[in-house]
């Protein structure tokens, strides 16, 4: 069992920050955050689930370092990433008289991190914020890199801003309170890193990922390695002019499936990404870009982890293939009306392509049902 946090630095000039990864970081939040503060108070925004489980501990840790805190608790779930809750959050922060030099704390999963980060980006034209991600998905992906925003009825994450956090505290022990399904959903994003750019890491995951839930040392390595990969990509391409788009492996399919299932518990975001990764590898093999062995390995690994890996694993009815392809047309990667996919020449060798033929795409969807 490990206890010392690992630090991954994100060297973005005047927006540089550390991601601290280890067990027990919530209990150390006061001493971790104190150096950033100009006055000893913070505003915390969280959700009902996280508040019930962990908020008193966070507030006690802050208080132990003489930091006062007020907390706003929003409903849990993807529907919170919307204009009404953004308005409520921003108005509450103004009521709390949060000033430009203060710190807002986003305490929760990807929904809270994205919403609160966006609120911090627009409040007084930008206040600093600290991410304390409480899900595997948020720890390895959404809390790092500064993408913030909310959903629109037109699609996911269509409204937002780039706004980097000032610090990320990833307490890996907090993941013990996640349901097996939520934990695994986040694992879709971990596997994504190996699949997009690090075949050795994918091999390591094939050998070790089934024990991530029980072994904190393995978990810390998986989170830290994922964050280090993300930090590297974000540092080279902060605003997604090129390489950062690789982080969307599996997302064009995944977002369409999430939209088709109404962003409901039928398909969690990380599950959509997992199914999407399997489909992206299948598409790559059909286009002759990689061997058939690659999609088979992806599918086998996701199945071994107990994750949904094909469209047929999603419960309930789905719209037909034409409707799914239309939903993909809302993806942010669409350029001049052309769909762009992250494809792969093999495990760990992803690239962006706008060469996908509609009939190949339709065949992939049809066979995955
Ligand atoms: N989650 C994808 C990105 O941060 O670019």
Short mmCIF file of C-alpha atoms and ligand atoms in Angstrom, two decimals:
data_model
loop_
_atom_site.label_atom_id
_atom_site.label_comp_id
_atom_site.label_asym_id
_atom_site.label_seq_id
_atom_site.Cartn_x
_atom_site.Cartn_y
_atom_site.Cartn_z
CA UNK A 1 0.00 0.00 0.00
CA UNK A 2 1.32 3.40 -1.00
CA UNK A 3 0.78 6.72 0.76
CA UNK A 4 2.98 9.42 -0.75
CA UNK A 5 1.26 11.40 -3.47
CA UNK A 6 2.78 11.46 -6.94
CA UNK A 7 2.92 14.87 -8.61
CA UNK A 8 2.40 15.41 -12.34
CA UNK A 9 3.24 18.96 -13.38
CA UNK A 10 1.36 20.59 -16.25
CA UNK A 11 3.86 23.17 -17.54
CA UNK A 12 1.59 25.70 -19.21
CA UNK A 13 3.62 28.90 -18.68
CA UNK A 14 1.66 31.28 -16.45
CA UNK A 15 -1.14 28.69 -16.23
CA UNK A 16 1.10 25.87 -14.99
CA UNK A 17 -0.17 23.67 -12.17
CA UNK A 18 0.35 20.42 -10.33
CA UNK A 19 -1.85 17.34 -10.28
CA UNK A 20 -1.33 15.51 -7.00
CA UNK A 21 -2.31 11.84 -7.01
CA UNK A 22 -2.48 9.63 -3.93
CA UNK A 23 -4.69 8.29 -1.15
CA UNK A 24 -5.84 10.64 1.62
CA UNK A 25 -5.46 13.92 -0.28
CA UNK A 26 -8.86 15.16 0.88
CA UNK A 27 -7.57 15.09 4.45
CA UNK A 28 -4.59 17.14 3.32
CA UNK A 29 -6.60 19.59 1.22
CA UNK A 30 -6.07 22.47 3.67
CA UNK A 31 -2.29 22.36 3.52
CA UNK A 32 -2.33 21.68 -0.24
CA UNK A 33 -4.61 24.63 -1.02
CA UNK A 34 -3.34 27.13 1.59
CA UNK A 35 -0.32 28.30 -0.47
CA UNK A 36 -2.69 29.42 -3.26
CA UNK A 37 -4.90 31.57 -1.05
CA UNK A 38 -4.73 35.36 -0.59
CA UNK A 39 -7.31 35.17 2.19
CA UNK A 40 -8.27 32.09 4.22
CA UNK A 41 -11.61 31.18 2.65
CA UNK A 42 -12.87 29.13 -0.28
CA UNK A 43 -16.22 28.46 -1.95
CA UNK A 44 -16.89 24.77 -2.61
CA UNK A 45 -19.35 23.49 -5.21
CA UNK A 46 -20.26 19.82 -5.03
CA UNK A 47 -23.14 17.43 -5.67
CA UNK A 48 -25.54 15.68 -3.32
CA UNK A 49 -23.80 12.31 -3.48
CA UNK A 50 -20.30 13.64 -2.84
CA UNK A 51 -21.55 16.06 -0.17
CA UNK A 52 -23.15 13.19 1.74
CA UNK A 53 -20.03 11.06 1.60
CA UNK A 54 -17.09 13.44 1.79
CA UNK A 55 -17.95 17.13 2.30
CA UNK A 56 -17.61 17.20 6.13
CA UNK A 57 -14.13 15.66 5.78
CA UNK A 58 -13.05 18.25 3.21
CA UNK A 59 -14.39 21.15 5.27
CA UNK A 60 -12.70 19.78 8.42
CA UNK A 61 -9.39 19.49 6.54
CA UNK A 62 -9.70 23.11 5.40
CA UNK A 63 -10.70 24.30 8.87
CA UNK A 64 -7.69 22.54 10.41
CA UNK A 65 -5.54 24.94 8.37
CA UNK A 66 -7.68 27.96 9.33
CA UNK A 67 -9.51 28.07 5.97
CA UNK A 68 -13.22 28.94 6.16
CA UNK A 69 -15.50 27.40 3.54
CA UNK A 70 -19.07 27.66 2.28
CA UNK A 71 -20.56 24.95 0.10
CA UNK A 72 -23.20 24.81 -2.62
CA UNK A 73 -24.65 21.36 -3.24
CA UNK A 74 -26.17 20.68 -6.67
CA UNK A 75 -28.13 17.62 -7.81
CA UNK A 76 -25.98 14.69 -8.94
CA UNK A 77 -26.10 13.64 -12.59
CA UNK A 78 -25.42 14.80 -16.12
CA UNK A 79 -28.57 16.99 -16.23
CA UNK A 80 -26.79 19.38 -13.85
CA UNK A 81 -24.42 20.37 -16.66
CA UNK A 82 -26.98 22.85 -17.98
CA UNK A 83 -27.76 26.58 -18.14
CA UNK A 84 -30.10 26.61 -15.09
CA UNK A 85 -27.49 25.06 -12.78
CA UNK A 86 -24.70 27.17 -14.24
CA UNK A 87 -26.79 30.26 -13.47
CA UNK A 88 -27.47 29.02 -9.93
CA UNK A 89 -23.78 28.31 -9.40
CA UNK A 90 -22.54 31.68 -10.70
CA UNK A 91 -25.16 33.64 -8.75
CA UNK A 92 -24.29 31.73 -5.56
CA UNK A 93 -20.58 32.47 -6.05
CA UNK A 94 -21.45 36.16 -6.43
CA UNK A 95 -23.62 36.00 -3.30
CA UNK A 96 -20.60 34.54 -1.49
CA UNK A 97 -18.67 37.58 -2.71
CA UNK A 98 -16.03 35.43 -4.35
CA UNK A 99 -13.43 37.84 -5.64
CA UNK A 100 -11.01 37.52 -8.53
CA UNK A 101 -8.13 36.52 -6.27
CA UNK A 102 -10.17 33.85 -4.41
CA UNK A 103 -10.32 30.14 -5.12
CA UNK A 104 -13.40 28.12 -6.04
CA UNK A 105 -13.23 24.39 -5.32
CA UNK A 106 -14.91 21.93 -7.70
CA UNK A 107 -15.53 18.86 -5.55
CA UNK A 108 -17.05 15.96 -7.48
CA UNK A 109 -16.97 14.03 -10.73
CA UNK A 110 -16.78 15.23 -14.30
CA UNK A 111 -20.14 17.00 -14.21
CA UNK A 112 -19.18 19.18 -11.24
CA UNK A 113 -15.65 19.76 -12.54
CA UNK A 114 -16.87 20.89 -15.98
CA UNK A 115 -19.70 23.06 -14.65
CA UNK A 116 -17.73 24.71 -11.84
CA UNK A 117 -14.70 25.21 -14.06
CA UNK A 118 -16.91 27.01 -16.56
CA UNK A 119 -18.51 29.08 -13.78
CA UNK A 120 -14.99 30.03 -12.61
CA UNK A 121 -14.02 30.92 -16.19
CA UNK A 122 -16.85 33.43 -16.60
CA UNK A 123 -17.19 34.75 -13.04
CA UNK A 124 -15.68 38.24 -12.99
CA UNK A 125 -14.04 37.25 -16.31
CA UNK A 126 -12.12 34.46 -14.60
CA UNK A 127 -11.33 33.34 -11.07
CA UNK A 128 -8.97 30.54 -10.09
CA UNK A 129 -10.30 27.12 -9.20
CA UNK A 130 -9.08 23.87 -7.70
CA UNK A 131 -10.32 20.50 -8.90
CA UNK A 132 -10.86 17.76 -6.32
CA UNK A 133 -12.12 14.97 -8.61
CA UNK A 134 -13.96 12.13 -6.90
CA UNK A 135 -14.48 9.69 -9.77
CA UNK A 136 -11.95 7.69 -11.75
CA UNK A 137 -13.17 9.38 -14.91
CA UNK A 138 -12.62 12.85 -13.50
CA UNK A 139 -9.23 11.94 -12.03
CA UNK A 140 -7.76 10.61 -15.26
CA UNK A 141 -9.44 12.93 -17.72
CA UNK A 142 -11.84 15.76 -17.09
CA UNK A 143 -10.14 17.46 -14.12
CA UNK A 144 -6.91 17.92 -16.08
CA UNK A 145 -6.45 20.10 -19.13
CA UNK A 146 -8.87 22.97 -18.61
CA UNK A 147 -11.84 21.93 -20.74
CA UNK A 148 -14.89 23.31 -18.95
CA UNK A 149 -18.50 23.64 -20.00
CA UNK A 150 -22.08 22.50 -20.06
CA UNK A 151 -24.30 20.50 -22.42
CA UNK A 152 -26.90 21.82 -24.84
CA UNK A 153 -29.98 20.01 -26.15
CA UNK A 154 -27.96 20.09 -29.41
CA UNK A 155 -25.21 17.94 -27.89
CA UNK A 156 -22.70 17.37 -25.16
CA UNK A 157 -20.13 19.96 -24.08
CA UNK A 158 -21.11 22.38 -26.84
CA UNK A 159 -20.92 25.45 -24.56
CA UNK A 160 -17.73 26.12 -22.65
CA UNK A 161 -14.29 27.62 -22.29
CA UNK A 162 -10.70 26.57 -21.78
CA UNK A 163 -9.86 27.50 -18.19
CA UNK A 164 -7.03 25.65 -16.45
CA UNK A 165 -7.33 24.78 -12.74
CA UNK A 166 -4.66 26.06 -10.33
CA UNK A 167 -4.29 22.66 -8.66
CA UNK A 168 -5.81 19.18 -8.96
CA UNK A 169 -6.03 16.89 -5.92
CA UNK A 170 -6.84 13.34 -7.02
CA UNK A 171 -7.51 11.35 -3.85
CA UNK A 172 -7.45 7.81 -5.21
CA UNK A 173 -8.80 6.30 -1.97
CA UNK A 174 -12.07 8.19 -2.45
CA UNK A 175 -12.78 5.91 -5.43
CA UNK A 176 -13.49 3.11 -2.95
CA UNK A 177 -16.94 4.62 -2.40
CA UNK A 178 -17.89 4.34 -6.08
CA UNK A 179 -20.22 1.59 -7.18
CA UNK A 180 -18.47 -1.08 -9.26
CA UNK A 181 -20.29 0.26 -12.32
CA UNK A 182 -19.18 3.88 -11.80
CA UNK A 183 -15.62 2.78 -11.11
CA UNK A 184 -15.55 0.71 -14.29
CA UNK A 185 -17.14 3.45 -16.36
CA UNK A 186 -14.12 5.63 -15.58
CA UNK A 187 -11.88 2.79 -16.59
CA UNK A 188 -12.99 3.35 -20.21
CA UNK A 189 -10.96 6.59 -20.13
CA UNK A 190 -7.91 4.82 -18.62
CA UNK A 191 -7.90 2.17 -21.35
CA UNK A 192 -8.23 5.00 -23.88
CA UNK A 193 -4.74 6.31 -23.02
CA UNK A 194 -3.09 2.99 -23.79
CA UNK A 195 -5.13 2.59 -26.95
CA UNK A 196 -4.40 6.05 -28.28
CA UNK A 197 -0.71 6.34 -27.62
CA UNK A 198 0.99 3.77 -25.41
CA UNK A 199 0.89 0.09 -26.33
CA UNK A 200 3.08 -0.81 -23.32
CA UNK A 201 0.57 0.82 -20.98
CA UNK A 202 -2.26 -1.10 -22.62
CA UNK A 203 -0.31 -4.30 -22.09
CA UNK A 204 0.23 -3.31 -18.45
CA UNK A 205 -3.52 -2.74 -18.13
CA UNK A 206 -4.30 -6.11 -19.69
CA UNK A 207 -2.21 -7.69 -16.93
CA UNK A 208 -3.14 -5.44 -13.99
CA UNK A 209 -6.41 -3.58 -14.55
CA UNK A 210 -8.65 -6.29 -13.05
CA UNK A 211 -6.95 -5.52 -9.69
CA UNK A 212 -7.24 -1.69 -9.81
CA UNK A 213 -10.23 -1.72 -7.51
CA UNK A 214 -8.43 -3.62 -4.77
CA UNK A 215 -4.85 -2.47 -5.05
CA UNK A 216 -4.04 1.19 -4.34
CA UNK A 217 -0.48 0.95 -5.65
CA UNK A 218 -1.68 -0.29 -9.04
CA UNK A 219 -4.46 2.29 -9.00
CA UNK A 220 -2.03 5.12 -8.29
CA UNK A 221 0.17 4.01 -11.17
CA UNK A 222 -2.79 3.79 -13.57
CA UNK A 223 -4.10 7.25 -12.61
CA UNK A 224 -0.65 8.90 -12.58
CA UNK A 225 0.33 7.37 -15.93
CA UNK A 226 -2.97 8.47 -17.50
CA UNK A 227 -2.60 11.98 -16.10
CA UNK A 228 1.03 12.21 -17.26
CA UNK A 229 -0.05 11.24 -20.79
CA UNK A 230 -2.82 13.79 -20.72
CA UNK A 231 -0.52 16.49 -19.31
CA UNK A 232 1.93 15.87 -22.14
CA UNK A 233 -0.75 16.15 -24.81
CA UNK A 234 -2.36 19.24 -23.25
CA UNK A 235 1.01 20.96 -22.89
CA UNK A 236 1.76 20.41 -26.59
CA UNK A 237 -1.75 21.33 -27.77
CA UNK A 238 -3.76 23.17 -25.11
CA UNK A 239 -6.63 24.34 -27.32
CA UNK A 240 -6.99 21.22 -29.52
CA UNK A 241 -5.53 22.46 -32.78
CA UNK A 242 -4.15 18.96 -33.45
CA UNK A 243 -2.85 16.24 -31.16
CA UNK A 244 -5.35 16.86 -28.34
CA UNK A 245 -8.12 15.55 -30.57
CA UNK A 246 -6.63 12.08 -29.99
CA UNK A 247 -8.07 12.25 -26.47
CA UNK A 248 -11.43 11.93 -28.16
CA UNK A 249 -10.76 8.34 -29.20
CA UNK A 250 -14.10 6.56 -28.92
CA UNK A 251 -15.94 9.83 -28.28
CA UNK A 252 -17.58 10.41 -31.68
CA UNK A 253 -19.38 7.08 -31.34
CA UNK A 254 -19.69 7.46 -27.57
CA UNK A 255 -21.31 10.90 -27.62
CA UNK A 256 -23.82 9.79 -30.25
CA UNK A 257 -24.77 6.74 -28.16
CA UNK A 258 -25.04 8.85 -25.02
CA UNK A 259 -27.27 11.31 -26.83
CA UNK A 260 -29.38 8.42 -28.22
CA UNK A 261 -29.86 7.09 -24.69
CA UNK A 262 -30.78 10.54 -23.35
CA UNK A 263 -27.61 10.90 -21.21
CA UNK A 264 -29.30 8.49 -18.84
CA UNK A 265 -28.10 5.66 -16.63
CA UNK A 266 -28.59 3.33 -19.60
CA UNK A 267 -25.12 4.37 -20.72
CA UNK A 268 -22.61 6.23 -18.54
CA UNK A 269 -20.10 8.49 -20.30
CA UNK A 270 -17.12 6.19 -19.72
CA UNK A 271 -19.15 3.22 -20.93
CA UNK A 272 -19.95 5.14 -24.11
CA UNK A 273 -16.22 5.80 -24.53
CA UNK A 274 -15.45 2.09 -24.05
CA UNK A 275 -18.01 1.03 -26.67
CA UNK A 276 -16.75 3.88 -28.86
CA UNK A 277 -13.12 2.71 -28.60
CA UNK A 278 -14.12 -0.81 -29.64
CA UNK A 279 -16.08 0.63 -32.60
CA UNK A 280 -13.18 2.92 -33.60
CA UNK A 281 -10.82 -0.06 -33.71
CA UNK A 282 -13.36 -2.11 -35.65
CA UNK A 283 -13.71 0.76 -38.14
CA UNK A 284 -9.92 1.03 -38.42
CA UNK A 285 -9.59 -2.69 -39.17
CA UNK A 286 -12.35 -2.57 -41.80
CA UNK A 287 -10.56 0.34 -43.48
CA UNK A 288 -7.41 -1.80 -43.61
CA UNK A 289 -5.55 0.52 -41.24
CA UNK A 290 -4.80 -2.08 -38.58
CA UNK A 291 -4.92 -5.85 -38.27
CA UNK A 292 -8.06 -7.63 -37.05
CA UNK A 293 -6.08 -8.61 -33.95
CA UNK A 294 -6.30 -5.02 -32.60
CA UNK A 295 -10.12 -4.72 -32.34
CA UNK A 296 -10.30 -8.30 -31.03
CA UNK A 297 -7.83 -7.41 -28.25
CA UNK A 298 -9.78 -4.25 -27.35
CA UNK A 299 -13.06 -6.14 -27.22
CA UNK A 300 -11.59 -8.99 -25.20
CA UNK A 301 -10.03 -6.64 -22.65
CA UNK A 302 -13.20 -4.59 -22.16
CA UNK A 303 -15.25 -7.76 -21.79
CA UNK A 304 -12.78 -9.17 -19.27
CA UNK A 305 -13.14 -5.97 -17.26
CA UNK A 306 -16.93 -6.46 -17.32
CA UNK A 307 -17.59 -3.33 -19.36
CA UNK A 308 -20.06 -2.81 -22.19
CA UNK A 309 -18.02 -3.20 -25.36
CA UNK A 310 -20.57 -3.32 -28.19
CA UNK A 311 -23.80 -1.56 -29.06
CA UNK A 312 -25.70 -4.76 -28.27
CA UNK A 313 -24.51 -4.43 -24.64
CA UNK A 314 -26.55 -1.21 -24.20
CA UNK A 315 -29.96 -1.99 -22.68
CA UNK A 316 -33.15 -0.88 -24.43
CA UNK A 317 -33.93 0.29 -27.96
CA UNK A 318 -31.69 2.61 -29.91
CA UNK A 319 -32.45 4.77 -32.94
CA UNK A 320 -31.50 3.33 -36.32
CA UNK A 321 -28.02 3.69 -37.81
CA UNK A 322 -28.93 6.74 -39.91
CA UNK A 323 -30.12 8.53 -36.76
CA UNK A 324 -26.94 7.58 -34.92
CA UNK A 325 -24.82 8.91 -37.78
CA UNK A 326 -26.86 12.14 -37.74
CA UNK A 327 -26.10 12.50 -34.01
CA UNK A 328 -22.39 12.15 -34.81
CA UNK A 329 -22.77 15.18 -37.07
CA UNK A 330 -23.08 17.39 -33.95
CA UNK A 331 -19.62 16.35 -32.80
CA UNK A 332 -17.20 19.22 -32.22
CA UNK A 333 -14.69 17.49 -34.48
CA UNK A 334 -16.90 18.00 -37.53
CA UNK A 335 -15.03 20.28 -39.96
CA UNK A 336 -16.76 21.73 -43.04
CA UNK A 337 -19.55 19.23 -42.43
CA UNK A 338 -17.15 16.24 -42.63
CA UNK A 339 -17.12 13.77 -39.76
CA UNK A 340 -13.66 13.27 -38.24
CA UNK A 341 -12.83 10.10 -36.36
CA UNK A 342 -9.93 9.08 -34.21
CA UNK A 343 -8.75 5.87 -35.88
CA UNK A 344 -5.75 3.63 -35.19
CA UNK A 345 -2.95 1.90 -37.08
CA UNK A 346 -2.64 -0.45 -34.10
CA UNK A 347 -2.88 -0.41 -30.31
CA UNK A 348 -1.26 2.85 -29.17
CA UNK A 349 -1.17 4.39 -32.65
CA UNK A 350 -4.17 6.68 -33.00
CA UNK A 351 -4.60 9.46 -35.53
CA UNK A 352 -7.40 11.72 -36.77
CA UNK A 353 -9.06 10.97 -40.10
CA UNK A 354 -11.85 12.49 -42.18
CA UNK A 355 -11.62 9.68 -44.74
CA UNK A 356 -14.33 7.45 -43.28
CA UNK A 357 -16.80 6.34 -45.95
CA UNK A 358 -20.49 6.38 -44.93
CA UNK A 359 -21.05 2.75 -46.01
CA UNK A 360 -18.10 1.51 -43.91
CA UNK A 361 -19.43 3.43 -40.92
CA UNK A 362 -22.92 2.00 -41.46
CA UNK A 363 -21.48 -1.55 -41.67
CA UNK A 364 -19.63 -1.10 -38.36
CA UNK A 365 -22.81 0.09 -36.63
CA UNK A 366 -24.95 -2.63 -38.17
CA UNK A 367 -22.62 -5.43 -37.09
CA UNK A 368 -22.25 -4.05 -33.54
CA UNK A 369 -26.01 -4.40 -32.88
N1 LIG B 1 -11.44 14.94 -22.53
C1 LIG B 1 -10.75 15.32 -23.70
C2 LIG B 1 -9.85 16.48 -23.53
O1 LIG B 1 -9.66 16.93 -22.42
O2 LIG B 1 -9.30 16.98 -24.47
#
